[in-house]
XYZ file of C-alpha atoms in Angstrom:
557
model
C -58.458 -115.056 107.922
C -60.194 -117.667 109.728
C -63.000 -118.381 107.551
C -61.319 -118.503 104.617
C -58.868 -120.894 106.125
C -61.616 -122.714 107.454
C -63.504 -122.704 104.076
C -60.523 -124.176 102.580
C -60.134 -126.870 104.897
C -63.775 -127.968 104.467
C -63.652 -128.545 100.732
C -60.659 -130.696 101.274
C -62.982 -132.501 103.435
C -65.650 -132.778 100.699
C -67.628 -130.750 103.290
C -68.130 -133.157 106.049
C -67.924 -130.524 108.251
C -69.257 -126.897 107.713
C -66.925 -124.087 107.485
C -68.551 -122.783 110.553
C -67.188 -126.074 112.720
C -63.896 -125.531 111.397
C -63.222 -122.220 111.941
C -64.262 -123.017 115.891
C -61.772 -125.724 115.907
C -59.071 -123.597 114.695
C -56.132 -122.068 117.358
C -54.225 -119.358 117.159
C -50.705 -120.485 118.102
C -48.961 -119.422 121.306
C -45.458 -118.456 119.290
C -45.593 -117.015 115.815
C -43.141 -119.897 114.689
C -45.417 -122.398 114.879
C -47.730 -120.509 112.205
C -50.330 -117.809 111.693
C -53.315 -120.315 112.678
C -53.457 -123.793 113.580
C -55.616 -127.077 113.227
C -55.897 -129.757 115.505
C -57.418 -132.972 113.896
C -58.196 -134.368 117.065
C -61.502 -134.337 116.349
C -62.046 -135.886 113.051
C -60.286 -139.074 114.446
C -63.492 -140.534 115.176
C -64.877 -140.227 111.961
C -62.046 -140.796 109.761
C -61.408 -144.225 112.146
C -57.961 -142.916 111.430
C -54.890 -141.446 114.037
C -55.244 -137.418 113.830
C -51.721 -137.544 113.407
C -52.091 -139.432 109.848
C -55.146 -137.059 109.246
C -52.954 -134.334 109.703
C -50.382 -135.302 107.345
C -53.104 -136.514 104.473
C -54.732 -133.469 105.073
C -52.211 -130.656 104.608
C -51.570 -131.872 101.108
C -54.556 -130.425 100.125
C -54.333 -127.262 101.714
C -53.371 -124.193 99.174
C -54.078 -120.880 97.921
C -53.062 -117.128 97.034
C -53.294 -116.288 100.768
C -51.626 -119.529 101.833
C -47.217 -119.639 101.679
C -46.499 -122.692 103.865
C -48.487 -125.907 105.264
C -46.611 -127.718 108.029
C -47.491 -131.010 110.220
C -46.304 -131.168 113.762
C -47.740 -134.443 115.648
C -51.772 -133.808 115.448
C -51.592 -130.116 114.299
C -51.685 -128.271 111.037
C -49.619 -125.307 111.189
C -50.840 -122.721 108.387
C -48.506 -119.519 107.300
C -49.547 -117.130 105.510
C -48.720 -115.199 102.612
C -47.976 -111.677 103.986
C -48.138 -109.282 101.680
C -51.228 -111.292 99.846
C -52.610 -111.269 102.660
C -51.941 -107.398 103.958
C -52.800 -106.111 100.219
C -56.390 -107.515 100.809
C -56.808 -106.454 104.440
C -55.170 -102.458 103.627
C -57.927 -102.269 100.819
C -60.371 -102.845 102.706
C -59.821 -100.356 105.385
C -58.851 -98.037 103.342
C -61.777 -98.116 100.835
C -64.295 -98.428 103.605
C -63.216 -96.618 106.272
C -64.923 -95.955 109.277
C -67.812 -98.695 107.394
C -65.186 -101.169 107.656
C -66.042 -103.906 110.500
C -69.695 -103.170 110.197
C -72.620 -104.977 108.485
C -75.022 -103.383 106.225
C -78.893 -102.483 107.422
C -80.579 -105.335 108.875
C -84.558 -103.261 109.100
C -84.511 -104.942 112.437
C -84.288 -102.700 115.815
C -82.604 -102.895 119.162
C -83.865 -101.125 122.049
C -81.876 -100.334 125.010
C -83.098 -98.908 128.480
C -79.989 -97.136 130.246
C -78.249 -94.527 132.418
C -81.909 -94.214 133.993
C -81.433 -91.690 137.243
C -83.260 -91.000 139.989
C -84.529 -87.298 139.707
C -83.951 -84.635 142.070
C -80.881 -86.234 142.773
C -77.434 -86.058 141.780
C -75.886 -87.554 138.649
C -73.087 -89.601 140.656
C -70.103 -92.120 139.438
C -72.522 -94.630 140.244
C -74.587 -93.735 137.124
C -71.855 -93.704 135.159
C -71.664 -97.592 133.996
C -74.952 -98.378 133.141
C -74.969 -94.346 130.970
C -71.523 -95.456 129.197
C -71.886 -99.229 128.619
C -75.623 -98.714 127.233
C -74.391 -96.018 125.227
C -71.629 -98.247 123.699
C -73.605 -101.142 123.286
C -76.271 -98.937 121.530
C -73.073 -97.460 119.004
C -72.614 -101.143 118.507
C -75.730 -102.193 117.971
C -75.831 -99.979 114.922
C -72.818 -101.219 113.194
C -73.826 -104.461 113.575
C -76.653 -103.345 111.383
C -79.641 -102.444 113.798
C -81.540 -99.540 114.199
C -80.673 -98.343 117.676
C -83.203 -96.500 120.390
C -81.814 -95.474 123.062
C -84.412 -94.730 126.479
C -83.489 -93.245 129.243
C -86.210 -94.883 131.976
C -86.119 -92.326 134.401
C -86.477 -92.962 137.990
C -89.440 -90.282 138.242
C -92.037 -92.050 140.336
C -92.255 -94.228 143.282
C -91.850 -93.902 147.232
C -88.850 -92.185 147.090
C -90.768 -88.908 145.672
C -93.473 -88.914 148.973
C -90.214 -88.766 151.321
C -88.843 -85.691 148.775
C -92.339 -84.256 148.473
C -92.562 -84.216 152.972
C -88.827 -83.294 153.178
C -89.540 -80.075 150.987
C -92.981 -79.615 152.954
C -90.425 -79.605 156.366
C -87.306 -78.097 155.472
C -87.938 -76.920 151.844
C -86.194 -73.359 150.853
C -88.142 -72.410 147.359
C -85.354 -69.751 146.681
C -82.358 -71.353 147.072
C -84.081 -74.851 145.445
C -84.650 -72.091 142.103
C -81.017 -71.180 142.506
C -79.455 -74.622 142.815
C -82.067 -77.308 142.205
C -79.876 -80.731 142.751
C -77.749 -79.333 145.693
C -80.673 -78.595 147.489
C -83.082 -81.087 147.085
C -80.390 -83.846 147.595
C -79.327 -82.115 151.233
C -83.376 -82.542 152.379
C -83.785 -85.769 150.992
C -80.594 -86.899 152.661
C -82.381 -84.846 156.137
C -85.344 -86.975 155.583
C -83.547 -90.245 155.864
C -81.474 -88.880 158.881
C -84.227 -87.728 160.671
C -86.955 -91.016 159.933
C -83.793 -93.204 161.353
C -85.660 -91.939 164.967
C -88.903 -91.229 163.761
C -91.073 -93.842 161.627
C -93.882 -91.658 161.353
C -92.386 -89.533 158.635
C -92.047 -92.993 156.813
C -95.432 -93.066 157.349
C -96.454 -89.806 155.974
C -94.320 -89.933 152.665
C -96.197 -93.415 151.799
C -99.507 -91.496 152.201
C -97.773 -88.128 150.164
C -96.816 -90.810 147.423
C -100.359 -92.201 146.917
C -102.091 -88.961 146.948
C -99.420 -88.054 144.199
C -100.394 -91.255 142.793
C -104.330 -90.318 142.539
C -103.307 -86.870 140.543
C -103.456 -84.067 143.951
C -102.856 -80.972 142.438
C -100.685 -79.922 144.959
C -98.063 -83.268 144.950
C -98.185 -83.248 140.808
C -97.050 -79.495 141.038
C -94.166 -79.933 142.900
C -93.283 -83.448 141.432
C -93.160 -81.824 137.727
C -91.123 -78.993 139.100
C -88.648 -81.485 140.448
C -88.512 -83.408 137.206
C -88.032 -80.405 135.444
C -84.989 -79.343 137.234
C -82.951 -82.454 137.218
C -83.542 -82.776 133.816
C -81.954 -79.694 132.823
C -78.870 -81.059 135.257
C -78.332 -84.281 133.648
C -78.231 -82.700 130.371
C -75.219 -81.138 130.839
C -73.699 -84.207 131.914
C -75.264 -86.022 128.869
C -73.159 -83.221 126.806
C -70.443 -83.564 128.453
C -70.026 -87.593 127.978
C -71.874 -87.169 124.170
C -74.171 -89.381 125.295
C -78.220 -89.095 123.477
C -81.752 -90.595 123.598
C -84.542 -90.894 121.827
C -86.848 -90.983 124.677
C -86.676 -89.768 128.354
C -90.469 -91.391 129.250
C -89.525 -92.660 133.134
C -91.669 -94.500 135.632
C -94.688 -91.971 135.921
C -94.986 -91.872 132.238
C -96.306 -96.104 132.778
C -98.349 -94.661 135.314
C -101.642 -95.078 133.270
C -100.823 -98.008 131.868
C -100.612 -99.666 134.924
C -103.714 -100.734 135.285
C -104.144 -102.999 131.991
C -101.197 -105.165 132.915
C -102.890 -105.561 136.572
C -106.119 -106.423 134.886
C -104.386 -109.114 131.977
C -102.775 -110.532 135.004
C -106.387 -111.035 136.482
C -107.864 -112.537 133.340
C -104.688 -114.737 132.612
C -105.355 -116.188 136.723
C -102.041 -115.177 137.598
C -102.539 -112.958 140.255
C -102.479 -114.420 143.699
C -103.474 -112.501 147.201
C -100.509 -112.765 149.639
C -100.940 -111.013 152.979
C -103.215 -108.810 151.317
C -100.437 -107.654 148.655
C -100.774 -109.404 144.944
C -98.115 -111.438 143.025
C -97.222 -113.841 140.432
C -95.605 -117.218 141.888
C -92.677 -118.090 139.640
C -90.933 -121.188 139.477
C -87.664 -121.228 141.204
C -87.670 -118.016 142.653
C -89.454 -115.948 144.953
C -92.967 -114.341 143.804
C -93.148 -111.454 142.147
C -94.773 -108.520 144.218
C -97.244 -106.107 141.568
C -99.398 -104.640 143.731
C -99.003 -103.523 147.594
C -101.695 -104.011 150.264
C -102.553 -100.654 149.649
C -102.957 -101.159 146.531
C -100.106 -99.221 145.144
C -97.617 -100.080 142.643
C -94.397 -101.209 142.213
C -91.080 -101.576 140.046
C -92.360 -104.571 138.616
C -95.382 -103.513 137.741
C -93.828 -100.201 135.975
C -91.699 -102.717 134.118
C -94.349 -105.081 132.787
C -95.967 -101.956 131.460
C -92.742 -100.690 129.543
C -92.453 -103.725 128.085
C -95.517 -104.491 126.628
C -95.470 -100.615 125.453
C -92.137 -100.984 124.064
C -92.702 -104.076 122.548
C -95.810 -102.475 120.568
C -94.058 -99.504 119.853
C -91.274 -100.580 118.612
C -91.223 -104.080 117.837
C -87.864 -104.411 118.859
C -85.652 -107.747 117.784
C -83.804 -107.460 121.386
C -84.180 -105.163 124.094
C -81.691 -104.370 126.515
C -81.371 -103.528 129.631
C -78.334 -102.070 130.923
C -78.625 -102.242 134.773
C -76.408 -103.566 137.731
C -76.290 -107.199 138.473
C -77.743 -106.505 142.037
C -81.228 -106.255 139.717
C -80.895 -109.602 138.365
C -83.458 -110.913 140.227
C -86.250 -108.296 139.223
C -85.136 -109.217 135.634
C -85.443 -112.638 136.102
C -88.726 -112.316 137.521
C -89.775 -110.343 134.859
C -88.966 -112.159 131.904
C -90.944 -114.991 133.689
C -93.843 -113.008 133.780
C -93.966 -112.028 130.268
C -93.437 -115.834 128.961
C -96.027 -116.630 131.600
C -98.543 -114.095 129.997
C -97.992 -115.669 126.597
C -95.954 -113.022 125.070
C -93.144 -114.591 123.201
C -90.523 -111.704 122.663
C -89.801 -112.038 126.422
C -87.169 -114.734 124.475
C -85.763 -111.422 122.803
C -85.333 -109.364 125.647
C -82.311 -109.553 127.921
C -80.918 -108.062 130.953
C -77.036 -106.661 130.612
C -75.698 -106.215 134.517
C -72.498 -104.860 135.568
C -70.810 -104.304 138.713
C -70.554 -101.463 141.120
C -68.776 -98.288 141.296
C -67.432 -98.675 144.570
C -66.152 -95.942 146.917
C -63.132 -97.307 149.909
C -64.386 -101.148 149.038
C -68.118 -99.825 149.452
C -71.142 -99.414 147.272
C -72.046 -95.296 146.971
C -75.069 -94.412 148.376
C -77.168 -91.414 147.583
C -79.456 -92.081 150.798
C -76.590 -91.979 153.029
C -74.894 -88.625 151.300
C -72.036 -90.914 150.360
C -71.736 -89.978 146.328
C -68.603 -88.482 144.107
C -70.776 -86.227 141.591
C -69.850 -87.128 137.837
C -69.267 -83.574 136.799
C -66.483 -83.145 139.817
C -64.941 -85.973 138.288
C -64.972 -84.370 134.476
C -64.054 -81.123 135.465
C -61.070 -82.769 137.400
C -59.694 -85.137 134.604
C -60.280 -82.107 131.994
C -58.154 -80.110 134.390
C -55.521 -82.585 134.792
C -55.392 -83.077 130.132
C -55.137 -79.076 130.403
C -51.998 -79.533 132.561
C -50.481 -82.365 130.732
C -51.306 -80.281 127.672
C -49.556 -77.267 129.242
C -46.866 -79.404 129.604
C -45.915 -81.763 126.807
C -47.640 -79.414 124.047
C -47.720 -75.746 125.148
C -48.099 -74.605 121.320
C -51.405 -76.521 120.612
C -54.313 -75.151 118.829
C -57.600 -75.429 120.426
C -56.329 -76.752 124.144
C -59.580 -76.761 125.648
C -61.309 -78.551 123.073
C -58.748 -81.118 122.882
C -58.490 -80.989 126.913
C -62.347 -81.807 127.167
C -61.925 -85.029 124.687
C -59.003 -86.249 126.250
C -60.007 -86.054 129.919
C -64.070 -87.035 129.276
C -62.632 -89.282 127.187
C -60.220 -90.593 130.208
C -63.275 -91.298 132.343
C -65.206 -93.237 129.710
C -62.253 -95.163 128.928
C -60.994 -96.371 132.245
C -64.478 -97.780 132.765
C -65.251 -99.768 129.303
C -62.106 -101.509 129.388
C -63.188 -103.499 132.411
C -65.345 -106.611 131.946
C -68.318 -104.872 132.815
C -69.487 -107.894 135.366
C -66.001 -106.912 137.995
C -66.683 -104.064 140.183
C -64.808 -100.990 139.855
C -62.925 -98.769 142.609
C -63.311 -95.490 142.548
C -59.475 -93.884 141.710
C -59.298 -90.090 140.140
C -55.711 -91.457 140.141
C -56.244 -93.973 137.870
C -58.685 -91.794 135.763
C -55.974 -88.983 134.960
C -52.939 -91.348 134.340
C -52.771 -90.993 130.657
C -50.418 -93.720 130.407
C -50.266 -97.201 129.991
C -53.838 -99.111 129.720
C -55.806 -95.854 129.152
C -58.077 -93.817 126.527
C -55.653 -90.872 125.986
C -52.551 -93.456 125.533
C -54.885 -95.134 122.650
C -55.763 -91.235 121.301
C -51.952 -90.005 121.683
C -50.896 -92.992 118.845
C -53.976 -91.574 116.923
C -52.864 -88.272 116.923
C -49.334 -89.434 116.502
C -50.398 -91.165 113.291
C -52.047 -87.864 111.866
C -48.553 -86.148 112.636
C -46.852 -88.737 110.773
C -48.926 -88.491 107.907
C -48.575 -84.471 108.010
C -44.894 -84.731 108.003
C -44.765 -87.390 105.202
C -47.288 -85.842 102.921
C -49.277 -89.030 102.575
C -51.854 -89.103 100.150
C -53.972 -91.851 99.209
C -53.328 -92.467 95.324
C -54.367 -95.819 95.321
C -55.421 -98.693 98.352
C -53.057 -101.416 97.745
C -49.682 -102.140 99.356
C -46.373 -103.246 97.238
C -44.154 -104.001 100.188
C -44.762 -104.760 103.556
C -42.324 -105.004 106.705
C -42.191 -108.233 108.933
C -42.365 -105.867 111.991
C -46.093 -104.744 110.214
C -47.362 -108.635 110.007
C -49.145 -108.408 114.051
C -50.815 -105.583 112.981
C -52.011 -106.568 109.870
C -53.744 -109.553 111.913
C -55.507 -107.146 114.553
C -56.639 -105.063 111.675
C -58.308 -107.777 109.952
C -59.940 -109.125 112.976
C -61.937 -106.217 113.746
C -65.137 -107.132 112.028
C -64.816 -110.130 114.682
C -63.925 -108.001 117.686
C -67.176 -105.780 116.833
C -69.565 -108.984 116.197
C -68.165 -110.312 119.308
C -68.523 -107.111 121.755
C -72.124 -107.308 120.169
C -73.079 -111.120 121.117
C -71.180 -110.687 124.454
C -72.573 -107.255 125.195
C -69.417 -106.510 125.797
C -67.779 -103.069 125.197
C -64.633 -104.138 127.163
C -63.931 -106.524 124.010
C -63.339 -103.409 121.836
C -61.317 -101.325 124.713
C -58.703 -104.442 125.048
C -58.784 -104.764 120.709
C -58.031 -100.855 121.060
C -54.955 -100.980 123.165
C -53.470 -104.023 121.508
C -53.703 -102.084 118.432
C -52.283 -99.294 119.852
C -49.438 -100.897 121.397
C -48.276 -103.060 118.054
C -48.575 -99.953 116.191
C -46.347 -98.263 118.794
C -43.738 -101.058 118.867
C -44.255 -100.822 115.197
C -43.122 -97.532 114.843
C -40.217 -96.975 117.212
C -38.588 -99.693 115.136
C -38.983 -98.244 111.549
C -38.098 -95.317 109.878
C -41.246 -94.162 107.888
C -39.820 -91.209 106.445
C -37.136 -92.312 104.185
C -38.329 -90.810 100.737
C -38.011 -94.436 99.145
C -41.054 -95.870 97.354
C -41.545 -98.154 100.758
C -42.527 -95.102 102.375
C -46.381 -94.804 101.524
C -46.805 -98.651 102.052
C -45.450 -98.021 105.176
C -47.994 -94.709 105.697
C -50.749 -96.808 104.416
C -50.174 -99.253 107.318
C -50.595 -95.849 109.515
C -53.542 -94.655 108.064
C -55.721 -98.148 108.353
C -54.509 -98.267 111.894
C -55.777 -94.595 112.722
C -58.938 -95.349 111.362
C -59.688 -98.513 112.841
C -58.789 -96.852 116.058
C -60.977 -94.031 115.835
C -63.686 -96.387 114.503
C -63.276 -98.332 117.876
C -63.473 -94.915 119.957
C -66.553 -93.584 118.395
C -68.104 -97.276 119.131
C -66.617 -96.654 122.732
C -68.394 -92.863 123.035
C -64.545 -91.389 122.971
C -63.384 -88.455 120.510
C -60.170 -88.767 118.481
C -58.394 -85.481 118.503
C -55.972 -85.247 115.532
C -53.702 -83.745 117.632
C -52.636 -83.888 121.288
């Protein structure tokens, strides 16, 4: 609607200014009286060495076409209505002959790669892991309709300090029974010992930097029990993966950089950017504090793991933009790190890009897995599944398949109440929130879905042909959302923003809603499969923008 406004408004401007500057001057009005869109000629005053009132008036006289029913002046503005039914007949068609394609772009041969979820093994898949696994995954659904080829890495956190202090803490306390029986559980209740107990005694700190660096230098004995640990979570955090529908195309973590280490140490060398620092090495950066590669021991670090997975991924994959979907307390370490790269010469640092978020945050504070203080992810699912079952149990007693449709409605429930935050706020923890499956909420949006498919059951619809005849003023708002999807999607892309799409969603849902508790759709007149056509576009758009979200539609609820 707003290019081909725009694109009008140019030509009558002999093309003075692109289409692309007019449709960013153009407003969409506060009250629907004052017009569909609206353009203030403010700005070609200067130009035109003319008021932008007289502008205004010259300039709606040559404003017309099929899509176009009125042109109106008010002071500096040019208020533009629209022809409704033109304008719904094209926007129908093309959701209907598209379908879910509709609001995408065809292949582009170019690639994004995206780095999320990323947990710490031998640990427990918490709420905290929960943004980066569901905004990563969204972005990467995005990504794909936008026209990219999509990889999707999960960067585990398999290597590093943290496994010398696990590696001791099994040595100390370690039951190899009960770890078989219940890997996670266990291994999370000695790592959690170990930090108790080094609180009053520093020398275990001590021994599980030692434990580290002989895992480091390949002992037999460390490797053995490090792979075992690996091996264990990984089996755990499928499930969850499952669970959420969540997939990647590579699980290589930290120790799979581990031998590739070296050469990015030894580039940094030749390049003279490494610099001794109280016997550590680092790269000074401008306007920010060096950047720590290699410790006085000569182990390695995050950054050093990163610099290595970039260049690797960069060769591998050649990748226009990589993303990486990790909290904005890491901005820093990205910062640092795109620095690095530009500073080594390599100039698709430009395409890479860190995406942060906020916390998950537990009573006002951050959850920490060294402290014990988590709420594990699968608790959560299990929970909101239980509480769709009830609601089910309740409102729908006679449904087919309540389990399945319980699963997509509560997993659904968690994924939802998380995407339609700006991802940059932090979130507070609620399993209140998360099972209310009213108001701003995933199940409200796949209740009008379902609701829709009903509809159409009960009315028979069948799709003889993709044009509307007739179309009700009550349908006009969500003829407008429907044809600003391709928009919504473009934009959630170049804002890396799945939040975008979760607010589009509920709008959607709501005019359709309002929509249909004030029109009878089964009447038997001719009307009624215009107005079932209206239904249909709006049930697949919606869908459309819960598969981009990671959310199943059930048909019926």
């Amino acid at each position: 609607m707003k290019t081909k406004l725009a694109g009008i408004i140019s030509l009558a401007l002999e093309e003075s200014y692109s289409t692309q500057e007019i449709e960013g001057l153009l407003e969409t009005p506060k009250h629907t009286g004052l017009g569909d869109l609206a353009f203030p000629c403010f700005t070609l005053a200067k130009a035109y060495k003319k008021s932008p009132t007289l502008i205004a008036e010259e300039l709606a006289t040559k404003i017309h076409g099929k899509f176009i029913k009125e042109v109106r002046v008010e002071n500096a503005y040019i208020n533009v209505f629209f022809n409704q039914l033109q304008f719904a007949k094209e926007v129908i068609h093309n959701v209907l002959v598209h379908k879910n394609q509709y609001g995408g772009k065809p292949k582009n041969g170019q690639m994004v790669v995206l780095d999320f979820s990323s947990p710490n093994i031998a640990k427990p898949f918490s709420m905290g892991h929960l943004r980066s696994t569901v905004i990563g995954n969204a972005l990467a659904n995005i990504s794909e309709k936008q026209g990219y080829e999509a990889t999707r890495i999960n960067h585990l956190g398999d290597w590093g300090t943290q496994f010398g202090k696990l590696i001791v803490a099994y040595q100390l306390w370690g039951n190899k029974e009960a770890i078989e029986q219940n890997p996670i559980e266990e291994l999370f209740k000695i790592y959690v010992k170990f930090h108790d107990e080094a609180v009053h005694n520093e020398a275990l700190n001590n021994q599980a930097r030692l434990t580290f660096k002989a895992l480091e230098e390949g002992n037999d004995e460390m490797l053995s029990l490090w792979k075992w640990f690996r091996l264990a979570s990984l089996k755990e955090f499928e499930q969850i993966y499952n669970m959420l529908g969540v997939s990647f195309d590579s699980f290589s973590g930290e120790a799979f950089y581990n031998d590739k280490m070296e050469f990015v140490v030894e580039e940094l060398t030749e390049k003279e950017l490494l610099e001794e620092s109280d016997g550590a090495m680092v790269v000074q950066l401008e306007n920010m504090p060096p950047c720590l590669i290699t410790k006085k021991d000569g182990a390695t670090l995050y950054a050093t793991r990163d610099l290595a997975a970039a260049l690797y991924r960069h060769k591998m994959y050649q990748p226009a933009k990589l993303f990486y979907i990790v909290g904005n307390e890491q901005s820093l370490h990205f910062k640092q790190l795109f620095a690095i790269l530009k500073k080594m010469g390599y100039a698709f640092a430009e395409n890479c890009e860190h995406i942060p978020f906020g916390m998950m945050l537990k009573d006002g504070k951050k959850m920490s897995t060294r402290k014990g203080k988590v709420v594990l992810l699968a608790d959560v699912l299990k929970e909101t599944i239980e509480a769709a079952k009830n609601n089910i149990e309740v409102k729908n007693p006679g449904l087919l398949n309540k389990a399945a449709v319980a699963n997509e409605v509560g997993i659904g429930a968690v994924i939802f109440n998380d995407l339609k935050n700006d991802r940059m706020n932090d979130i507070e923890f609620s399993i209140e929130k998360m099972v209310t499956f009213e108001g701003e909420t995933g199940p409200y949006i796949q209740y009008t879905n379902a609701r829709i498919h009903t509809l159409l059951a009960k009315g028979e619809f069948t799709l003889s042909d993709s044009y509307l005849h007739y179309l009700d003023t009550e349908a006009w708002e969500i003829i407008k959302l429907l044809e600003s999807f391709p928009n919504v999607v473009e934009n959630a892309f170049s804002q890396a923003s799945p939040a975008i799409i979760a607010k589009y969603s509920l709008s959607l849902a709501r005019s359709f809603n309002k929509y249909y508790a004030n029109t009878k759709f089964l009447t038997g007149e001719s009307l009624e499969k215009d107005r079932l056509k209206v239904a249909y576009a709006v049930s697949i758009v919606l869908e459309e923008s819960l598969r981009l979200l990671g959310i199943k539609a059930p048909k019926e609820m």
